[in-house]
Amino acid sequence: MSMKDRTPSPSASRIPDDQDPQLIPTLHSVDVSPFLDLMLGIARERTIEGILRVTKRTYRGRHVIFGGLWIVASLRITGTSDYSAPGADRKLRLMAFSGAGKPRPAIWRHKEGTYDLVPFSDPLLGPCTKGEPSYAASGDQWDRPDWAVEYGYHAYSAFPIMHKDELLGVMAVFYDRPMVDELADMLLMHRKMHKIYADSLAAAVANAAAFDEIQTLRRELELENEHLRRAVRTAHADDHIVGNAPALHKVMEQIEVVAPTDATVLILGESGTGKELLAEAIHKRSHRRMGPLVRVNCSAVPHELFESEFFGHIKGSFTGAVRDRTGRFLMADGGTLFLDEVGEIPLELQGKLLRVLQEGTFEPIGDDRPRKVDVRIVAATNRDLAADVEAGLFRQDLYFRLSVFPLHNPPLRERLEDIPVLAHHFVSNAARRLGVTEPKLHYRHIQQLQAYDWPGNVRELQNEIERAVIMSHNGGLEFNRLGAHRIGTPPSGTPHLSGTPHLHAATPAYTPDGPLYTEMQMEELHRENTVRALEACGWRVQGEGGAAELLGIKPTTLQSRIKKYGLKKPAA
Ligand SMILES: Nc1ncnc2c1ncn2[C@@H]1O[C@H](COP(=O)(O)OP(=O)(O)OP(=O)(O)O)[C@@H](O)[C@H]1O
């Protein structure tokens, strides 16, 4: 018998309709302000988590012993539930509850388990999954389960949460006594409120889910974009590894040894040292060279998308999964998967990754059929993974699995002898790409480049050279602002300028005793120094801490200098 069939007839207990004059006094006796607060709270929430938080504070009302909200289990709710198992759309998952009623639904039993997860076939909540509200005003109007009898749950009222004919969930409220006779009016009142509440909740949940879906798609698109851009760059890149320093030589020898095997390689080294280039070198020297080389930058993957990024998902397996998605593991089948910044993989996913590495199988989200892949892993990190293991941030078993063959890629400052050959390589690459005449690299340029410590390594060298080639205008190269473009790091200077401010003046000539500036260069230095002083004090010319005081000159002198150089405070 369905719950609808069991809906009590008016003769069983008096259930007034809204025309019933007896409802009017009831209306006056019920304090509706908590209900209005609740409605406002729900309307304001933009996330499902927020909606659930508000909902947990609710289900107040006279004689209400307990209220709960169950959501269709396949609706993935960020941060509160895991990806659902296949077939989860046929179950309701308890998401929020409140009230004084004991015990909690975790102990209420139905045929298959507890009320934490309820099948659509359940006689109590199941009828609502067909879109019909149901209720019982007293114990004799429903087949009360044992827990309801034992703990004094006499009456209930349940509503489906529907949005555009789609079931999102079910809400139910239970009473500690029969809601008949003089309480029947109150039950009717409550049911009217529940109906409004259920409709608002449906709209709020649907909005939040849609918002979630858009976010997920946006992040997926960003990732896809990044993959595509990189693939294009790699396809066009002049990717041969340049350098003869003994430290790099040793790395290349190790690559020759390990590449033909299928061993997992862990490339260690600071950012910009060329780890990705080494991973490509390993792939190209392996028997997998005709297969794909797929890169995942683990630091760029949003936490909630990791599993889908690695293993893929099936359409509809969670909110936002509007189409099937092939994970990177499957894409790399028969080739190499390069896990860049592997130290950024969240702890909870490290176990799953380890399983794939050990067994070579995985399941896409929402699909329980295991997929077998043949993938070689090359990982890279600039973190001290051993220290992360000590600190409990990285699983030891995964670390051991990844570091079968560690390769240490030295920072550029430890192979300064490679700078001339790298510099020539980058100058001709940049000139070719930019379509300009290749500017000449002089000995003094090399000296300047070798005197810098390159915290950003080869990538920074490449960027500095590209910038210098752009600025050269078919004239000479200039490297007197090395490091000035680094974000968050003060420029570390070229030694020739040591003892002088690090300024944007044309390259000076050099004497054995130091730099020699022309009058024009001195003028430029002067101008830049004045600007720097003005900037340092927010363009305040006089007074304590003003630019004139900083420069040790009179404010009037500074005024005339500002005029002479035509300096103006930049618009905010
Ligand atoms: N030995 C080299 N020869 C030629 N180019 C190099 C060399 N080393 C690095 N590069 C270039 O420097 C840039 C940075 O290299 P890459 O991206 O491989 O560094 P990475 O160590 O993987 O950096 P991150 O840790 O930030 O991901 C790339 O453009 C790469 O082509």
Coordinates of C-alpha atoms and ligand atoms in Angstrom, one line a residue:
M1 CA 0.0 0.0 0.0
S2 CA 1.5 3.4 -1.0
M3 CA 1.7 6.2 1.5
K4 CA -0.8 8.1 -0.6
D5 CA -3.2 5.3 -0.2
R6 CA -2.6 5.5 3.5
T7 CA -3.3 9.2 3.7
P8 CA -6.0 9.5 6.3
S9 CA -9.5 10.2 5.3
P10 CA -11.2 13.3 6.8
S11 CA -13.5 11.0 8.8
A12 CA -10.6 9.3 10.5
S13 CA -9.5 12.5 12.2
R14 CA -10.7 15.9 11.3
I15 CA -8.4 17.6 8.8
P16 CA -9.7 21.0 8.0
D17 CA -9.0 22.7 4.7
D18 CA -8.1 26.4 4.4
Q19 CA -11.8 27.5 4.3
D20 CA -12.2 26.0 7.7
P21 CA -13.0 28.8 10.1
Q22 CA -11.2 26.9 12.9
L23 CA -7.9 27.5 11.2
I24 CA -8.1 31.3 11.8
P25 CA -7.5 31.1 15.6
T26 CA -4.7 28.6 14.9
L27 CA -3.1 31.1 12.5
H28 CA -3.1 33.7 15.3
S29 CA -1.7 31.3 17.9
V30 CA 1.3 30.2 15.7
D31 CA 4.5 32.4 15.8
V32 CA 5.5 32.4 12.1
S33 CA 8.6 34.6 12.6
P34 CA 11.1 31.6 12.8
F35 CA 9.5 30.3 9.6
L36 CA 10.0 33.7 7.9
D37 CA 13.6 33.9 9.1
L38 CA 14.2 30.4 7.7
M39 CA 12.7 31.4 4.3
L40 CA 14.9 34.5 4.2
G41 CA 18.0 32.4 5.2
I42 CA 17.3 29.9 2.4
A43 CA 16.8 32.6 -0.2
R44 CA 20.1 34.2 0.6
E45 CA 22.2 31.1 0.3
R46 CA 24.2 30.5 -2.9
T47 CA 25.8 27.2 -2.0
I48 CA 24.2 23.9 -1.1
E49 CA 26.4 23.7 1.9
G50 CA 25.0 27.0 3.1
I51 CA 21.5 25.8 2.4
L52 CA 22.1 22.7 4.5
R53 CA 23.6 24.8 7.3
V54 CA 20.4 26.9 7.4
T55 CA 18.2 23.9 7.2
K56 CA 20.0 22.3 10.2
R57 CA 18.8 25.1 12.3
T58 CA 15.2 24.6 11.5
Y59 CA 12.4 22.2 12.1
R60 CA 11.2 24.0 15.1
G61 CA 7.5 24.0 15.9
R62 CA 5.3 22.9 18.7
H63 CA 5.4 19.1 19.2
V64 CA 7.9 18.7 16.4
I65 CA 10.3 16.0 17.7
F66 CA 12.5 15.8 14.6
G67 CA 13.0 17.1 11.1
G68 CA 15.2 15.9 8.3
L69 CA 16.2 16.6 4.7
W70 CA 17.2 13.8 2.4
I71 CA 18.8 14.6 -1.0
V72 CA 18.9 12.3 -4.0
A73 CA 22.2 10.6 -3.5
S74 CA 23.6 11.3 -7.0
L75 CA 23.5 15.1 -6.4
R76 CA 27.1 15.6 -5.4
I77 CA 27.3 18.3 -2.7
T78 CA 30.6 20.0 -2.5
G79 CA 32.5 19.2 0.7
T80 CA 29.7 17.2 2.2
S81 CA 29.4 13.9 0.4
D82 CA 31.6 11.7 -1.7
Y83 CA 31.1 10.9 -5.3
S84 CA 28.1 8.6 -5.4
A85 CA 28.1 4.9 -6.3
P86 CA 26.4 3.8 -9.5
G87 CA 22.7 3.6 -9.0
A88 CA 22.8 6.1 -6.3
D89 CA 20.1 8.1 -8.0
R90 CA 17.7 5.5 -6.6
K91 CA 18.6 6.4 -3.0
L92 CA 18.1 9.4 -0.7
R93 CA 21.0 10.5 1.5
L94 CA 20.3 12.2 4.8
M95 CA 21.9 15.7 4.5
A96 CA 20.6 17.7 7.4
F97 CA 18.4 17.2 10.5
S98 CA 17.5 18.8 13.7
G99 CA 15.3 18.4 16.7
A100 CA 15.3 16.8 20.1
G101 CA 14.1 13.4 18.8
K102 CA 16.2 10.4 19.7
P103 CA 17.7 8.2 18.4
R104 CA 19.1 9.7 15.2
P105 CA 18.2 8.3 11.8
A106 CA 21.6 6.6 11.7
I107 CA 20.0 4.0 13.9
W108 CA 16.5 4.0 12.4
R109 CA 16.3 0.8 10.4
H110 CA 14.6 0.1 7.2
K111 CA 14.8 -3.1 5.2
E112 CA 18.2 -2.4 3.7
G113 CA 19.9 -0.4 6.4
T114 CA 19.4 2.9 8.2
Y115 CA 17.9 6.2 7.4
D116 CA 21.2 7.7 6.5
L117 CA 20.7 6.2 3.0
V118 CA 17.1 5.4 2.0
P119 CA 16.0 3.4 -1.0
F120 CA 13.2 4.9 -3.1
S121 CA 11.2 1.8 -2.3
D122 CA 11.1 2.7 1.4
P123 CA 7.4 2.8 2.6
L124 CA 7.9 6.0 4.7
L125 CA 9.9 8.4 2.4
G126 CA 9.5 6.5 -0.8
P127 CA 6.1 7.8 -1.8
C128 CA 7.5 11.4 -1.9
T129 CA 10.0 10.3 -4.5
K130 CA 7.0 10.0 -6.9
G131 CA 6.3 13.6 -6.3
E132 CA 3.5 13.2 -3.8
P133 CA 3.4 14.6 -0.3
S134 CA 2.4 12.2 2.4
Y135 CA 1.5 12.4 6.1
A136 CA 0.0 10.6 9.0
A137 CA -1.7 12.4 11.8
S138 CA -1.6 9.6 14.3
G139 CA 0.1 6.2 14.9
D140 CA -2.8 4.2 13.5
Q141 CA -2.5 5.9 10.1
W142 CA 1.0 4.5 9.1
D143 CA 2.8 1.3 9.6
R144 CA 5.0 2.6 12.3
P145 CA 8.4 1.0 12.3
D146 CA 9.8 -0.3 15.6
W147 CA 11.9 2.8 16.2
A148 CA 9.0 5.1 15.7
V149 CA 6.9 3.1 18.3
E150 CA 9.8 2.8 20.7
Y151 CA 10.8 6.4 20.7
G152 CA 7.4 8.0 20.5
Y153 CA 7.2 9.2 16.9
H154 CA 3.4 9.4 16.5
A155 CA 2.8 11.6 13.4
Y156 CA 4.7 12.8 10.4
S157 CA 4.5 15.0 7.4
A158 CA 6.7 14.6 4.3
F159 CA 7.1 16.6 1.1
P160 CA 9.0 16.0 -2.1
I161 CA 11.6 18.7 -3.0
M162 CA 10.9 19.0 -6.7
H163 CA 12.3 21.4 -9.4
K164 CA 10.9 21.3 -12.9
D165 CA 9.6 17.8 -12.4
E166 CA 12.9 16.6 -11.2
L167 CA 13.2 15.1 -7.7
L168 CA 15.9 16.7 -5.7
G169 CA 15.1 15.2 -2.3
V170 CA 12.5 14.8 0.4
M171 CA 11.9 16.6 3.7
A172 CA 10.0 15.2 6.6
V173 CA 8.9 16.4 10.0
F174 CA 7.9 14.0 12.9
Y175 CA 5.7 14.7 15.9
D176 CA 5.8 13.5 19.5
R177 CA 2.1 13.0 19.7
P178 CA -1.0 12.4 17.5
M179 CA -1.8 15.6 15.7
V180 CA -5.5 15.1 15.8
D181 CA -8.5 16.9 17.3
E182 CA -7.4 20.3 18.5
L183 CA -3.9 19.8 17.1
A184 CA -5.2 18.9 13.6
D185 CA -5.3 22.6 12.8
M186 CA -1.7 23.0 13.7
L187 CA -0.8 20.0 11.5
L188 CA -2.6 21.6 8.6
M189 CA -0.8 24.9 9.3
H190 CA 2.6 23.1 9.4
R191 CA 1.9 21.3 6.2
K192 CA 1.1 24.5 4.4
M193 CA 4.4 25.9 5.7
H194 CA 6.2 22.8 4.7
K195 CA 4.9 23.1 1.2
I196 CA 6.2 26.6 0.8
Y197 CA 9.5 25.6 2.4
A198 CA 9.9 22.6 0.2
D199 CA 9.3 24.8 -2.9
S200 CA 11.8 27.4 -1.8
L201 CA 14.3 24.8 -0.9
A202 CA 13.9 23.2 -4.3
A203 CA 14.6 26.6 -6.1
A204 CA 17.6 27.3 -3.8
V205 CA 19.1 23.8 -4.3
A206 CA 18.6 24.0 -8.0
N207 CA 20.2 27.4 -8.2
A208 CA 23.1 26.3 -6.1
A209 CA 23.5 23.1 -8.1
A210 CA 23.5 25.1 -11.4
F211 CA 26.1 27.5 -10.0
D212 CA 28.2 24.5 -8.9
E213 CA 27.8 23.1 -12.4
I214 CA 29.0 26.3 -14.0
Q215 CA 32.0 26.5 -11.7
T216 CA 32.9 22.9 -12.5
L217 CA 32.6 23.4 -16.2
R218 CA 34.6 26.6 -16.0
R219 CA 37.4 24.9 -14.2
E220 CA 37.4 22.0 -16.6
L221 CA 37.6 24.4 -19.5
E222 CA 40.5 26.2 -17.9
L223 CA 42.3 22.9 -17.5
E224 CA 41.6 21.8 -21.0
N225 CA 42.8 25.2 -22.3
E226 CA 46.0 24.9 -20.4
H227 CA 46.6 21.3 -21.8
L228 CA 45.9 22.5 -25.3
R229 CA 48.1 25.6 -25.1
R230 CA 50.9 23.4 -23.7
A231 CA 50.5 20.8 -26.4
V232 CA 50.7 23.5 -29.1
R233 CA 53.8 25.0 -27.4
T234 CA 55.4 21.6 -27.1
A235 CA 54.7 20.8 -30.7
H236 CA 56.4 23.9 -31.9
A237 CA 59.1 24.1 -29.2
D238 CA 62.7 23.7 -30.1
D239 CA 63.0 21.3 -27.3
H240 CA 66.5 20.1 -27.3
I241 CA 68.4 20.3 -24.1
V242 CA 71.2 22.7 -24.2
G243 CA 74.2 22.6 -21.9
N244 CA 77.5 20.9 -21.2
A245 CA 78.0 21.4 -17.5
P246 CA 79.1 18.3 -15.7
A247 CA 76.0 18.4 -13.5
L248 CA 73.7 18.4 -16.5
H249 CA 75.9 15.8 -18.2
K250 CA 75.4 13.4 -15.4
V251 CA 71.6 13.9 -15.5
M252 CA 71.6 13.2 -19.3
E253 CA 73.7 10.0 -18.7
Q254 CA 71.1 8.8 -16.2
I255 CA 68.3 9.5 -18.6
E256 CA 70.0 7.4 -21.3
V257 CA 70.1 4.5 -18.8
V258 CA 66.6 4.8 -17.4
A259 CA 64.6 6.0 -20.5
P260 CA 64.4 2.6 -22.3
T261 CA 63.1 0.8 -19.1
D262 CA 59.6 1.3 -17.8
A263 CA 60.8 2.5 -14.4
T264 CA 59.0 5.3 -12.7
V265 CA 61.2 8.4 -12.6
L266 CA 61.0 11.3 -10.1
I267 CA 62.6 14.5 -11.3
L268 CA 63.7 16.8 -8.5
G269 CA 64.7 20.3 -9.0
E270 CA 63.8 23.9 -8.4
S271 CA 61.2 25.6 -10.5
G272 CA 62.3 26.5 -14.1
T273 CA 65.3 24.2 -14.1
G274 CA 63.9 22.2 -17.1
K275 CA 62.2 19.3 -15.4
E276 CA 59.5 19.1 -18.1
L277 CA 62.2 19.1 -20.7
L278 CA 63.8 16.1 -19.0
A279 CA 60.4 14.3 -18.8
E280 CA 60.1 14.8 -22.6
A281 CA 63.6 13.5 -23.1
I282 CA 62.8 10.4 -21.1
H283 CA 59.6 9.8 -23.2
K284 CA 61.4 10.4 -26.5
R285 CA 64.1 8.0 -25.6
S286 CA 61.7 5.2 -24.5
H287 CA 59.9 2.6 -26.5
R288 CA 56.7 4.6 -25.9
R289 CA 57.9 7.5 -28.0
M290 CA 55.1 6.8 -30.6
G291 CA 52.5 6.9 -27.8
P292 CA 51.2 10.0 -26.1
L293 CA 53.0 12.1 -23.5
V294 CA 50.3 13.5 -21.3
R295 CA 51.1 16.2 -18.7
V296 CA 49.1 17.0 -15.5
N297 CA 50.2 20.0 -13.6
C298 CA 49.0 18.9 -10.2
S299 CA 49.2 22.4 -8.7
A300 CA 46.7 23.7 -11.2
V301 CA 44.0 21.2 -10.6
P302 CA 41.3 22.4 -8.2
H303 CA 40.9 20.0 -5.3
E304 CA 37.4 18.8 -6.2
L305 CA 38.4 18.0 -9.8
F306 CA 41.4 15.8 -9.1
E307 CA 39.7 12.5 -9.2
S308 CA 37.8 13.4 -12.4
E309 CA 41.0 14.9 -14.0
F310 CA 43.0 11.7 -13.3
F311 CA 40.3 9.0 -13.8
G312 CA 37.5 10.8 -15.8
H313 CA 33.8 10.6 -15.1
I314 CA 30.6 9.4 -16.5
K315 CA 27.9 11.9 -17.6
G316 CA 25.6 12.5 -14.7
S317 CA 27.8 11.0 -12.0
F318 CA 27.7 14.3 -10.1
T319 CA 26.3 17.8 -10.5
G320 CA 28.4 19.4 -13.3
A321 CA 29.2 16.1 -15.0
V322 CA 27.2 17.1 -18.1
R323 CA 29.2 14.9 -20.4
D324 CA 31.6 12.0 -20.2
R325 CA 35.1 13.0 -19.5
T326 CA 38.2 11.0 -20.3
G327 CA 40.8 11.1 -17.5
R328 CA 44.5 11.7 -18.1
F329 CA 45.3 8.1 -17.2
L330 CA 43.3 6.8 -20.1
M331 CA 44.6 9.5 -22.4
A332 CA 48.2 8.4 -21.6
D333 CA 47.5 4.7 -22.3
G334 CA 50.4 3.3 -24.2
G335 CA 52.5 6.3 -23.4
T336 CA 53.9 8.4 -20.5
L337 CA 52.0 10.4 -17.9
F338 CA 54.0 13.3 -16.6
L339 CA 52.8 14.3 -13.1
D340 CA 54.3 17.8 -12.7
E341 CA 54.3 19.2 -9.2
V342 CA 53.3 15.8 -7.9
G343 CA 53.8 17.0 -4.3
E344 CA 50.5 19.0 -4.6
I345 CA 48.3 16.0 -4.9
P346 CA 45.8 16.0 -2.0
L347 CA 46.5 13.4 0.6
E348 CA 43.1 11.7 0.2
L349 CA 43.8 11.1 -3.5
Q350 CA 47.3 9.8 -3.0
G351 CA 46.0 6.4 -1.9
K352 CA 43.9 6.1 -5.1
L353 CA 46.9 7.1 -7.2
L354 CA 49.0 4.5 -5.5
R355 CA 46.5 1.9 -6.3
V356 CA 46.6 2.7 -10.0
L357 CA 50.4 2.6 -9.9
Q358 CA 50.4 -0.8 -8.3
E359 CA 47.5 -2.5 -10.1
G360 CA 47.3 -0.5 -13.3
T361 CA 43.5 -0.3 -13.0
F362 CA 41.1 2.5 -12.0
E363 CA 37.4 3.3 -12.2
P364 CA 36.1 6.5 -13.7
I365 CA 33.7 8.3 -11.3
G366 CA 30.3 6.9 -11.6
D367 CA 31.4 3.7 -13.3
D368 CA 32.3 0.6 -11.4
R369 CA 33.9 -1.2 -14.4
P370 CA 37.7 -1.2 -13.8
R371 CA 39.8 0.1 -16.7
K372 CA 43.2 -1.2 -17.3
V373 CA 45.9 1.1 -18.6
D374 CA 49.5 0.7 -19.6
V375 CA 51.1 4.0 -18.5
R376 CA 54.6 4.9 -17.5
I377 CA 54.8 7.5 -14.8
V378 CA 57.4 10.3 -14.8
A379 CA 56.8 12.7 -11.9
A380 CA 58.4 16.0 -10.9
T381 CA 58.5 18.2 -7.9
N382 CA 60.3 21.2 -6.6
R383 CA 59.3 20.3 -3.0
D384 CA 61.3 18.3 -0.6
L385 CA 59.1 15.3 -0.7
A386 CA 61.0 13.4 1.9
A387 CA 60.3 16.2 4.3
D388 CA 56.7 16.2 3.3
V389 CA 56.6 12.5 4.1
E390 CA 58.0 13.3 7.6
A391 CA 55.5 16.0 8.1
G392 CA 52.6 13.7 7.1
L393 CA 51.8 15.7 4.0
F394 CA 52.8 13.0 1.6
R395 CA 52.2 9.2 1.8
Q396 CA 55.4 7.3 2.4
D397 CA 54.3 4.3 0.3
L398 CA 53.5 6.6 -2.7
Y399 CA 56.8 8.4 -2.2
F400 CA 58.7 5.1 -2.4
R401 CA 56.7 4.0 -5.4
L402 CA 57.5 7.3 -7.2
S403 CA 61.2 7.6 -6.3
V404 CA 62.3 4.4 -7.8
F405 CA 64.7 6.4 -10.0
P406 CA 65.3 9.9 -8.7
L407 CA 66.9 12.5 -11.0
H408 CA 68.4 15.6 -9.5
N409 CA 68.2 18.5 -11.9
P410 CA 70.7 21.2 -10.7
P411 CA 69.7 24.8 -10.5
L412 CA 71.3 27.2 -13.0
R413 CA 73.5 28.9 -10.4
E414 CA 75.3 25.5 -10.0
R415 CA 76.0 25.3 -13.8
L416 CA 76.9 28.8 -14.7
E417 CA 79.2 27.4 -17.4
D418 CA 76.1 26.6 -19.4
I419 CA 75.0 30.3 -19.5
P420 CA 76.9 31.2 -22.7
V421 CA 75.5 28.3 -24.7
L422 CA 72.0 28.7 -23.2
A423 CA 72.1 32.5 -23.9
H424 CA 73.1 32.0 -27.5
H425 CA 70.4 29.4 -27.9
F426 CA 67.7 31.7 -26.4
V427 CA 68.8 34.8 -28.3
S428 CA 68.6 33.0 -31.7
N429 CA 65.3 31.3 -30.8
A430 CA 63.8 34.6 -29.7
A431 CA 65.0 36.6 -32.7
R432 CA 63.7 33.9 -35.0
R433 CA 60.3 33.8 -33.3
L434 CA 60.0 37.6 -33.2
G435 CA 61.2 38.0 -36.7
V436 CA 64.0 40.4 -35.8
T437 CA 67.7 40.5 -36.7
E438 CA 69.6 38.5 -34.2
P439 CA 71.3 40.9 -31.8
K440 CA 74.9 40.2 -30.9
L441 CA 75.8 38.7 -27.5
H442 CA 79.0 40.3 -26.3
Y443 CA 81.4 39.0 -23.7
R444 CA 80.3 41.7 -21.3
H445 CA 76.7 40.4 -21.6
I446 CA 77.8 36.9 -20.7
Q447 CA 79.7 38.4 -17.7
Q448 CA 76.5 40.2 -16.6
L449 CA 74.4 37.1 -17.0
Q450 CA 76.9 34.9 -15.1
A451 CA 77.1 37.3 -12.3
Y452 CA 73.4 37.0 -11.5
D453 CA 72.1 34.2 -9.2
W454 CA 69.0 33.1 -11.3
P455 CA 66.5 32.3 -8.6
G456 CA 64.0 31.5 -11.5
N457 CA 66.6 29.3 -13.2
V458 CA 66.6 28.6 -16.9
R459 CA 63.0 29.9 -17.4
E460 CA 64.1 33.3 -15.9
L461 CA 67.1 33.4 -18.2
Q462 CA 64.9 32.6 -21.2
N463 CA 62.5 35.4 -20.2
E464 CA 65.2 38.0 -19.6
I465 CA 66.7 37.2 -23.0
E466 CA 63.4 37.4 -24.8
R467 CA 62.7 40.7 -23.1
A468 CA 66.2 42.1 -24.0
V469 CA 65.7 40.9 -27.7
I470 CA 62.4 42.7 -27.8
M471 CA 63.9 45.9 -26.4
S472 CA 67.0 45.8 -28.6
H473 CA 65.3 47.4 -31.6
N474 CA 68.0 46.0 -33.8
G475 CA 70.5 47.7 -31.5
G476 CA 72.4 46.2 -28.6
L477 CA 71.2 43.9 -25.9
E478 CA 70.9 45.2 -22.3
F479 CA 71.0 43.2 -19.2
N480 CA 71.2 45.8 -16.5
R481 CA 67.9 45.1 -14.8
L482 CA 68.2 41.4 -14.3
G483 CA 65.6 40.2 -11.8
A484 CA 63.6 43.5 -11.8
H485 CA 60.6 41.7 -13.3
R486 CA 60.5 38.9 -10.7
I487 CA 57.4 38.9 -8.7
G488 CA 58.0 39.2 -4.9
T489 CA 61.8 39.1 -5.1
P490 CA 64.0 42.2 -5.0
P491 CA 66.2 42.4 -8.0
S492 CA 69.6 41.0 -7.4
G493 CA 72.0 43.0 -9.3
T494 CA 74.7 42.7 -11.8
P495 CA 78.1 43.1 -10.0
H496 CA 79.3 45.9 -12.3
L497 CA 76.7 48.1 -10.8
S498 CA 77.4 47.1 -7.2
G499 CA 77.7 50.1 -5.0
T500 CA 75.5 52.1 -7.4
P501 CA 71.7 52.1 -7.4
H502 CA 70.1 49.4 -9.6
L503 CA 68.8 51.8 -12.1
H504 CA 67.3 51.7 -15.5
A505 CA 70.1 53.5 -17.4
A506 CA 71.7 52.4 -20.6
T507 CA 74.5 49.9 -20.2
P508 CA 77.6 51.7 -19.1
A509 CA 81.1 51.1 -20.5
Y510 CA 83.4 49.2 -18.3
T511 CA 86.8 50.0 -17.0
P512 CA 88.9 47.7 -14.8
D513 CA 87.8 49.9 -11.9
G514 CA 84.1 49.8 -12.6
P515 CA 81.4 51.3 -14.8
L516 CA 81.8 54.5 -16.7
Y517 CA 78.7 56.5 -17.5
T518 CA 78.2 59.1 -20.2
E519 CA 76.7 62.4 -19.3
M520 CA 73.4 61.3 -20.8
Q521 CA 73.5 58.1 -18.7
M522 CA 74.2 60.1 -15.6
E523 CA 71.3 62.3 -16.4
E524 CA 69.0 59.3 -16.8
L525 CA 70.3 57.9 -13.5
H526 CA 69.6 61.3 -11.9
R527 CA 66.0 61.3 -13.2
E528 CA 65.3 57.8 -12.1
N529 CA 66.7 58.4 -8.7
T530 CA 64.4 61.4 -8.3
V531 CA 61.4 59.4 -9.4
R532 CA 62.3 56.7 -6.9
A533 CA 62.5 59.2 -4.1
L534 CA 59.1 60.6 -5.0
E535 CA 57.5 57.2 -5.2
A536 CA 59.0 56.2 -1.9
C537 CA 57.1 59.0 -0.1
G538 CA 53.9 59.0 -2.2
W539 CA 55.0 62.0 -4.2
R540 CA 55.2 64.3 -1.2
V541 CA 57.9 66.9 -2.0
Q542 CA 58.5 68.6 1.3
G543 CA 58.2 68.1 5.0
E544 CA 59.5 65.3 7.2
G545 CA 60.0 62.1 5.3
G546 CA 59.3 64.0 2.0
A547 CA 61.2 63.4 -1.2
A548 CA 63.4 66.5 -0.8
E549 CA 64.5 65.3 2.6
L550 CA 65.2 61.8 1.3
L551 CA 67.3 63.3 -1.5
G552 CA 69.0 65.7 0.9
I553 CA 68.1 68.8 -1.2
K554 CA 65.9 71.8 -0.7
P555 CA 62.2 71.4 -1.7
T556 CA 62.6 74.3 -4.2
T557 CA 65.5 72.4 -5.9
L558 CA 63.4 69.4 -6.1
Q559 CA 60.5 71.4 -7.6
S560 CA 62.7 72.7 -10.4
R561 CA 64.1 69.2 -11.0
I562 CA 60.5 67.9 -11.3
K563 CA 59.8 70.6 -13.8
K564 CA 63.0 70.0 -15.7
Y565 CA 62.3 66.3 -16.1
G566 CA 58.6 66.8 -16.6
L567 CA 57.7 64.4 -13.8
K568 CA 54.1 63.8 -13.0
K569 CA 52.5 61.7 -10.3
P570 CA 50.8 58.8 -12.0
A571 CA 47.0 58.7 -11.9
A572 CA 45.8 56.3 -9.1
Ligands
LIG1 N1 68.8 22.8 -20.6 C1 67.9 23.5 -21.3 N2 68.0 23.8 -22.6 C2 67.1 24.5 -23.2 N3 66.0 25.0 -22.7 C3 65.8 24.8 -21.4 C4 66.7 24.0 -20.6 N4 66.3 23.9 -19.4 C5 65.1 24.6 -19.3 N5 64.8 25.1 -20.5 C6 63.7 26.0 -20.9 O1 63.3 26.7 -19.7 C7 61.9 26.8 -19.6 C8 61.5 26.2 -18.2 O2 61.7 24.8 -18.3 P1 60.7 23.7 -17.7 O3 59.3 24.2 -17.8 O4 61.0 22.4 -18.2 O5 61.1 23.8 -16.1 P2 60.4 23.1 -14.9 O6 61.6 22.7 -14.0 O7 59.5 22.0 -15.3 O8 59.6 24.3 -14.2 P3 58.4 24.1 -13.2 O9 58.9 23.4 -11.9 O10 58.1 25.6 -12.9 O11 57.3 23.4 -13.8 C9 61.3 26.0 -20.7 O12 60.9 26.9 -21.7 C10 62.4 25.1 -21.2 O13 62.3 24.9 -22.6

